[in-house]
Coordinates of C-alpha atoms in Angstrom, one line a residue:
P1 CA -0.8 -9.0 19.3
A2 CA 1.3 -5.9 20.1
A3 CA 4.5 -8.0 20.4
D4 CA 4.2 -9.3 16.8
L5 CA 6.5 -7.6 14.3
E6 CA 5.4 -6.9 10.7
V7 CA 8.3 -6.9 8.3
K8 CA 8.4 -5.9 4.6
M9 CA 11.1 -7.8 2.6
T10 CA 12.1 -6.3 -0.8
N11 CA 14.0 -8.1 -3.5
K12 CA 16.5 -5.7 -5.0
T13 CA 18.5 -8.5 -6.6
S14 CA 18.4 -9.7 -10.2
R15 CA 17.3 -13.2 -9.2
L16 CA 14.2 -14.9 -8.0
L17 CA 14.0 -15.5 -4.2
E18 CA 12.6 -18.9 -3.3
S19 CA 12.4 -18.7 0.4
F20 CA 13.8 -16.9 3.5
A21 CA 14.7 -17.6 7.1
Y22 CA 15.2 -15.5 10.2
S23 CA 16.7 -16.1 13.6
K24 CA 17.4 -14.1 16.7
A25 CA 20.7 -12.4 16.0
G26 CA 23.7 -14.6 16.8
I27 CA 21.6 -17.7 17.5
S28 CA 21.5 -19.4 14.0
E29 CA 18.3 -21.4 14.7
F30 CA 16.4 -20.2 11.7
N31 CA 12.7 -20.3 11.2
G32 CA 11.9 -20.5 7.5
D33 CA 9.0 -19.5 5.3
T34 CA 8.1 -19.2 1.6
F35 CA 6.4 -16.5 -0.3
D36 CA 2.7 -16.7 -1.0
S37 CA 3.3 -16.7 -4.8
G38 CA 6.1 -19.3 -4.6
T39 CA 8.9 -16.8 -5.4
L40 CA 9.7 -13.1 -4.9
V41 CA 10.6 -11.6 -8.2
P42 CA 13.2 -8.9 -8.6
G43 CA 11.8 -5.5 -7.5
A44 CA 8.8 -7.1 -5.6
S45 CA 8.1 -6.8 -1.9
W46 CA 6.4 -9.1 0.5
T47 CA 5.1 -8.5 4.1
F48 CA 5.2 -11.2 6.8
T49 CA 4.8 -11.3 10.6
I50 CA 7.3 -12.5 13.2
P51 CA 5.3 -13.7 16.3
N52 CA 6.6 -11.9 19.4
G53 CA 9.3 -10.2 17.2
R54 CA 9.1 -7.0 19.2
N55 CA 10.5 -8.8 22.2
I56 CA 13.7 -9.7 20.2
C57 CA 14.1 -6.9 17.5
A58 CA 17.6 -7.9 16.2
F59 CA 17.4 -10.7 13.6
D60 CA 19.8 -12.5 11.3
M61 CA 18.2 -13.0 7.9
A62 CA 19.0 -15.6 5.2
V63 CA 17.5 -16.3 1.8
N64 CA 17.3 -19.1 -0.8
F65 CA 17.6 -18.1 -4.5
V66 CA 15.9 -20.1 -7.2
E67 CA 18.8 -22.0 -8.9
E68 CA 18.6 -23.3 -12.5
E69 CA 20.4 -26.6 -11.7
C70 CA 19.2 -27.6 -8.2
C71 CA 18.9 -26.1 -4.8
S72 CA 20.7 -23.5 -2.9
D73 CA 21.6 -23.4 0.8
P74 CA 20.3 -20.4 2.7
L75 CA 22.6 -17.5 2.2
P76 CA 23.0 -15.1 5.2
V77 CA 22.1 -11.7 3.9
G78 CA 22.5 -9.6 7.1
T79 CA 21.5 -8.7 10.6
Q80 CA 19.0 -5.9 11.3
N81 CA 17.1 -4.4 14.2
L82 CA 13.6 -4.8 12.7
C83 CA 12.0 -2.8 15.4
E84 CA 13.9 0.3 14.3
N85 CA 13.5 -0.4 10.5
S86 CA 11.0 -3.0 9.6
E87 CA 11.9 -3.1 5.9
F88 CA 14.5 -5.6 5.0
I89 CA 16.1 -5.2 1.5
V90 CA 17.9 -8.0 -0.2
H91 CA 20.6 -6.7 -2.5
D92 CA 23.0 -8.3 -5.1
H93 CA 26.5 -8.7 -3.6

């Protein structure tokens, strides 16, 4: 549908991304997803669709990194108007 928003996420970190989550900016009610291959390796990109995302546009994004010992909590990585720029790049801090 025309209201759906296609987003390209690119991993520009030095670590594997395990999953990601997004929420309407300022709401903190995250919807999570995982990558088709299980992880998103450094330098790789992945495209996903946010249903009715064009009706919202501004999203908070969070990611989980693959940890050697156990699990990580979702780390907020930024807020972006995905209608203006539909590529979200995750950088090392």
